[in-house]
PDB file of C-alpha atoms in Angstrom:
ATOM      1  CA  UNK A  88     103.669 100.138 121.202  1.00 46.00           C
ATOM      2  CA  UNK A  89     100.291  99.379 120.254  1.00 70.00           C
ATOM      3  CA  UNK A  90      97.313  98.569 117.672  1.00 84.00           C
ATOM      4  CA  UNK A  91      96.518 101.010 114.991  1.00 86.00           C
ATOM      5  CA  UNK A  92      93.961  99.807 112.290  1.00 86.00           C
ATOM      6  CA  UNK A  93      91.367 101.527 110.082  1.00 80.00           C
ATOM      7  CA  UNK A  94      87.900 101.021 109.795  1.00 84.00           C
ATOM      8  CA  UNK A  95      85.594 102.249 107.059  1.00 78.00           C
ATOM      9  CA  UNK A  96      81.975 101.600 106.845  1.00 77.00           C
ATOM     10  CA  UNK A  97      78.912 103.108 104.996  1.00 69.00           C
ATOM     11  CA  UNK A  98      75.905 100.907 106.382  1.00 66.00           C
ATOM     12  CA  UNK A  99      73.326 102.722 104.101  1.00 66.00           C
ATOM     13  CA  UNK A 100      74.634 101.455 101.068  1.00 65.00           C
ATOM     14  CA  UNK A 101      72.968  98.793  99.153  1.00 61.00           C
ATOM     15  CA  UNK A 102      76.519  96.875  98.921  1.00 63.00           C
ATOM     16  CA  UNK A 103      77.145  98.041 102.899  1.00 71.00           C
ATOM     17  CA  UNK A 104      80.067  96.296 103.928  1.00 75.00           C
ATOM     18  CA  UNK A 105      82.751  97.056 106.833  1.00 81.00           C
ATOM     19  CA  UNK A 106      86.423  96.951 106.105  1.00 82.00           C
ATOM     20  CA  UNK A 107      88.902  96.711 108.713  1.00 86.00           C
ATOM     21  CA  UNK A 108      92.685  96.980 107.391  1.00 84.00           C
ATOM     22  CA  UNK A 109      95.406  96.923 110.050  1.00 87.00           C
ATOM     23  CA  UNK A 110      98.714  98.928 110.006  1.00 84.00           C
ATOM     24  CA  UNK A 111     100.254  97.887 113.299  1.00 86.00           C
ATOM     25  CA  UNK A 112      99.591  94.914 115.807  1.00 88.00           C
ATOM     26  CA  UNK A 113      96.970  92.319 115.780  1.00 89.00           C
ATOM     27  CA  UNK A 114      92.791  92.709 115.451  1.00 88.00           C
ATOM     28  CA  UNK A 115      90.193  90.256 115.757  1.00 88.00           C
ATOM     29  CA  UNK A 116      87.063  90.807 113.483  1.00 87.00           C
ATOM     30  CA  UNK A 117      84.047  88.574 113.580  1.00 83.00           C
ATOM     31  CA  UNK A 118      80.654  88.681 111.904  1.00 79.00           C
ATOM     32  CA  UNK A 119      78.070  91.512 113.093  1.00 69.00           C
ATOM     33  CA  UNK A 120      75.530  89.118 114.942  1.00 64.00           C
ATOM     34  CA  UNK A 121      76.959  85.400 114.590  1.00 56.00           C
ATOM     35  CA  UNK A 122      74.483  82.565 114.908  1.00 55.00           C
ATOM     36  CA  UNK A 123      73.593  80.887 117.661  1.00 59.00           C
ATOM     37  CA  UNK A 124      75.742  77.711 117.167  1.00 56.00           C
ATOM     38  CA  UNK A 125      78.338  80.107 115.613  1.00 54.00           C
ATOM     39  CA  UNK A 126      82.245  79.084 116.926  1.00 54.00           C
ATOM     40  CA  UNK A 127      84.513  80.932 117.612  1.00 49.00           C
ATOM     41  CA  UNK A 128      86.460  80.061 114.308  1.00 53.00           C
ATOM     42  CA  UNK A 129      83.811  82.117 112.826  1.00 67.00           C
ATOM     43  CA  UNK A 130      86.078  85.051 113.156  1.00 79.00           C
ATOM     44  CA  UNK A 131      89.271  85.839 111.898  1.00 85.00           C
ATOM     45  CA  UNK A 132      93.292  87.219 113.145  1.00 88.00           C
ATOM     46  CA  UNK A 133      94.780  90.043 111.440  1.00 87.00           C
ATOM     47  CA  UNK A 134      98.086  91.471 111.528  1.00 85.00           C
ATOM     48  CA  UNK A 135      99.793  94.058 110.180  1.00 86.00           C
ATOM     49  CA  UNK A 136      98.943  94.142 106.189  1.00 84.00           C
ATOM     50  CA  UNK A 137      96.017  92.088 106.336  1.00 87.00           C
ATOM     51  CA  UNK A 138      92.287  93.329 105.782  1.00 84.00           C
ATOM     52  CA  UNK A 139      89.132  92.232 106.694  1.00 84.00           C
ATOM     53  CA  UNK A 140      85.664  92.366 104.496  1.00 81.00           C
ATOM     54  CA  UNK A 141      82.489  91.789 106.384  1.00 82.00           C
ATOM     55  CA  UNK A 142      79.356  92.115 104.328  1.00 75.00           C
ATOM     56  CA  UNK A 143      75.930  92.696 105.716  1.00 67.00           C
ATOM     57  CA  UNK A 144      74.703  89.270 107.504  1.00 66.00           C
ATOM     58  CA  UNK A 145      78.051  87.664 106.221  1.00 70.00           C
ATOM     59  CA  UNK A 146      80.755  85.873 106.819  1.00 70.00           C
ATOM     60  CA  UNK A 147      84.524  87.379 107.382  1.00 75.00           C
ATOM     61  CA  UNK A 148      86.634  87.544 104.240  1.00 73.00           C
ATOM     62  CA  UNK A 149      90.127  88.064 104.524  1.00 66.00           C
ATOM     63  CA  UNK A 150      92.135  89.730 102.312  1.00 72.00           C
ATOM     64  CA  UNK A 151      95.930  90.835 102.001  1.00 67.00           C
ATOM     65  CA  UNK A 152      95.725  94.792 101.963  1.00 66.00           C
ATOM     66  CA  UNK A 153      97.873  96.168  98.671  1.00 61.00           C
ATOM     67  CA  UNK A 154      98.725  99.628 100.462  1.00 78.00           C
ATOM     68  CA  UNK A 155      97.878 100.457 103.558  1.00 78.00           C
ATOM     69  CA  UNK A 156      98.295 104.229 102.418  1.00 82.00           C
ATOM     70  CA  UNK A 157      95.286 103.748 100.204  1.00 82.00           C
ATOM     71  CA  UNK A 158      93.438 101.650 102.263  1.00 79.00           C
ATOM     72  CA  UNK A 159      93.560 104.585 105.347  1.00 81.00           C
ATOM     73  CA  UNK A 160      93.709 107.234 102.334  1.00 83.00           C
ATOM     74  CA  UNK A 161      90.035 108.550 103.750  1.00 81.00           C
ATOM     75  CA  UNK A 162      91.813 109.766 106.523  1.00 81.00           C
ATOM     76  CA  UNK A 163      93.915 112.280 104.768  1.00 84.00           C
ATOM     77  CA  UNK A 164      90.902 113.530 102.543  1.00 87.00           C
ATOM     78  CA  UNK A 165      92.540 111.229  99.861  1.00 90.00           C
ATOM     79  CA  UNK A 166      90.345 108.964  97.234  1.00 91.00           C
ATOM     80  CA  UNK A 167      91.021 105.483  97.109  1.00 88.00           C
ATOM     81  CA  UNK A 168      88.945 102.931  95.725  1.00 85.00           C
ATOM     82  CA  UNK A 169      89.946  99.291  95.010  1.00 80.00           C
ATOM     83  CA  UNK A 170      87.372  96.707  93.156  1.00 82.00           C
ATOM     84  CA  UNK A 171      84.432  98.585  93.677  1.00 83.00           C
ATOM     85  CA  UNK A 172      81.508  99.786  91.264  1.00 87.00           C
ATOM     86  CA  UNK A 173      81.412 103.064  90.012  1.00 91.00           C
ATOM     87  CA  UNK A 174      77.904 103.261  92.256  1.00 89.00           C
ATOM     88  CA  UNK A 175      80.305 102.921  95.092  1.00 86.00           C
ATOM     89  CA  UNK A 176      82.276 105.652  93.791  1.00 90.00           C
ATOM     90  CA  UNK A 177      79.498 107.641  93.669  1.00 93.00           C
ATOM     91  CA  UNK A 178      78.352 107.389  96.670  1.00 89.00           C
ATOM     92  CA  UNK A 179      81.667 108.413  98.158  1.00 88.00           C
ATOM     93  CA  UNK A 180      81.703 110.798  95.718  1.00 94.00           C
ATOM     94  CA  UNK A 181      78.182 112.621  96.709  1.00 95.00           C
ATOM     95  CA  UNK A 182      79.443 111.961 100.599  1.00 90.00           C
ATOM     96  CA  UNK A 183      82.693 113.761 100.105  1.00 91.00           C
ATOM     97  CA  UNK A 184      81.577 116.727  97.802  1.00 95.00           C
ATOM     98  CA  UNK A 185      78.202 117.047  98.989  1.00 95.00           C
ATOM     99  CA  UNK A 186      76.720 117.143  95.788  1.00 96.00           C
ATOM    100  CA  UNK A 187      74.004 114.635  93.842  1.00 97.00           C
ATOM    101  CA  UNK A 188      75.408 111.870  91.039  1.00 97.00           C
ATOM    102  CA  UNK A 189      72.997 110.763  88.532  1.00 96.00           C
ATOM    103  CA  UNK A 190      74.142 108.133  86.623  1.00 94.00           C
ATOM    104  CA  UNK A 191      72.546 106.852  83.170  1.00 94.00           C
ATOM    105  CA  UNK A 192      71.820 103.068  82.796  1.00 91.00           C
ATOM    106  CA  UNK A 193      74.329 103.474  80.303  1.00 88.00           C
ATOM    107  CA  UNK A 194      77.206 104.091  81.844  1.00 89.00           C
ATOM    108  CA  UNK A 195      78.809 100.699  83.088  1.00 84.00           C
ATOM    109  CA  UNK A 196      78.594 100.732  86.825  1.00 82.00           C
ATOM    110  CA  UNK A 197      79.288  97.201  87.916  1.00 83.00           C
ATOM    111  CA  UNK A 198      82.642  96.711  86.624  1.00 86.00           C
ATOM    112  CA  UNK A 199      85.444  96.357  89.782  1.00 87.00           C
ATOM    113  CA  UNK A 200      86.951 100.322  89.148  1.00 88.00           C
ATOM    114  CA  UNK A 201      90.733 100.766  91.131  1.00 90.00           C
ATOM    115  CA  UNK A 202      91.627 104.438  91.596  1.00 90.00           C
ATOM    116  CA  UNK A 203      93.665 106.730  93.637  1.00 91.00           C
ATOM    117  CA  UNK A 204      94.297 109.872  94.302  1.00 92.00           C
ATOM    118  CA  UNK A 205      96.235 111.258  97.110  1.00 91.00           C
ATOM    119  CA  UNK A 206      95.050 114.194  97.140  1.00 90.00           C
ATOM    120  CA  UNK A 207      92.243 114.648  94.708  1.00 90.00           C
ATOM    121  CA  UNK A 208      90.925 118.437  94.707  1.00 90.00           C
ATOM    122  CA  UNK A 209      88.210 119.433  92.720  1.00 95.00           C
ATOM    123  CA  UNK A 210      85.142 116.833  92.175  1.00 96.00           C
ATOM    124  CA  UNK A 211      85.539 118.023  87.935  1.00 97.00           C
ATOM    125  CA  UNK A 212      88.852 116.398  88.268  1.00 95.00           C
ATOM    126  CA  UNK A 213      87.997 113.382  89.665  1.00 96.00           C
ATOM    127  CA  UNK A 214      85.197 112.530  87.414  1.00 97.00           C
ATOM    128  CA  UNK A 215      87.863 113.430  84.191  1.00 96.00           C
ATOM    129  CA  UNK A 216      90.015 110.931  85.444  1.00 95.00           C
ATOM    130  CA  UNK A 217      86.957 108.199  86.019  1.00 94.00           C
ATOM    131  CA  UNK A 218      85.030 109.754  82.832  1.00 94.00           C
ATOM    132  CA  UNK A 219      88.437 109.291  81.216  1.00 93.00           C
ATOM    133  CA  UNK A 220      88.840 105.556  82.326  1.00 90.00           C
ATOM    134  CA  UNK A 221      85.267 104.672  82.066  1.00 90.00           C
ATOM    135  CA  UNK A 222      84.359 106.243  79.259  1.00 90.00           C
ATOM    136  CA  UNK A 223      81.707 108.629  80.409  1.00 94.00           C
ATOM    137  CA  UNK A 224      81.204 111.823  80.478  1.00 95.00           C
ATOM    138  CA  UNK A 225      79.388 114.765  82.474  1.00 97.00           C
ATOM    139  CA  UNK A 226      77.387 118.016  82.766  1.00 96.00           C
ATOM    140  CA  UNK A 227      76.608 120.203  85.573  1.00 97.00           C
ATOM    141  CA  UNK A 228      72.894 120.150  86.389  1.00 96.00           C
ATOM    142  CA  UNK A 229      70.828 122.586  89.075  1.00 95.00           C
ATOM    143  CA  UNK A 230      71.565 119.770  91.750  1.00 93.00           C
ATOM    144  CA  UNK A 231      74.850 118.246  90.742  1.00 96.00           C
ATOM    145  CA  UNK A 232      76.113 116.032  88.008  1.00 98.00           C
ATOM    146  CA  UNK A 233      74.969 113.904  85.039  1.00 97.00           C
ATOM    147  CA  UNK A 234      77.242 111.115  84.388  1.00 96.00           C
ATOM    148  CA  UNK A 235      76.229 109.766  80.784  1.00 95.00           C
ATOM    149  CA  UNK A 236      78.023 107.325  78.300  1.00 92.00           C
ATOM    150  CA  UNK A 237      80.289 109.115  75.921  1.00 86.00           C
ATOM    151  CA  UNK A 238      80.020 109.867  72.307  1.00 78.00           C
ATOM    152  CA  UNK A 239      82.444 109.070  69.622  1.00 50.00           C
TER     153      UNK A 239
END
């Protein structure tokens, strides 16, 4: 009986982008501030399933959305995060639990990182699962967390 879609988008982030993901009906989504001789082709048609990357000052990439329960997952206070670096992560991460992430140049940030978590409780048990994946680990400091490459 109608549209439902989600948006998510952090515009302070050095990698801001906008994702739009649609669960029922059809959305249009077009660049931010098109060009002057920009078309109307310059946009894109979703429907149910599909998604929608805009990056800052970019072009419309569409994508096919794997779940739409992870994709809206924010919206249940789940974690969900698919192809993004762990600096992404932590961002979301510092948003969510309101506490600072320092990471070490050592720990691999830039490497696409897929993870969810339906309901993922404490921040110590999300960074054992990514410390576990990523091979990291961490300390509590007076402001937060250290995330540093681990030992063998």
């Amino acid at each position: 009986v109608g549209t439902q879609f989600n948006v998510r988008a952090w515009p302070t982030e050095a990698n801001a982008q906008t994702t739009v993901s649609v669960e029922e009906g059809i959305v249009s989504v077009a660049p931010p501030s098109p060009a002057p001789d920009a078309t109307s082709s310059d946009g894109i048609r979703l429907t149910v399933g599909d998604e929608a990357v805009v990056g800052r000052g970019s072009a419309v990439v569409q994508t096919e959305v794997a779940s739409v329960e992870q994709a809206t997952a924010w919206r249940r206070a789940g974690l969900a995060c698919r192809g993004v670096p762990l600096t992404a992560v932590a961002s979301e991460l510092e948003r969510r639990y309101a506490t600072a992430l320092r990471l070490d140049p050592n720990v691999a940030t830039e490497t696409p990182l897929f993870y969810y978590q339906p309901a993922p409780g404490s921040l110590t048990a999300v960074l054992d699962d990514l410390g576990r994946a990523r091979g990291f680990q961490y300390r509590a400091t007076s402001d937060g967390y250290h995330l540093f490459a681990a030992t063998d």
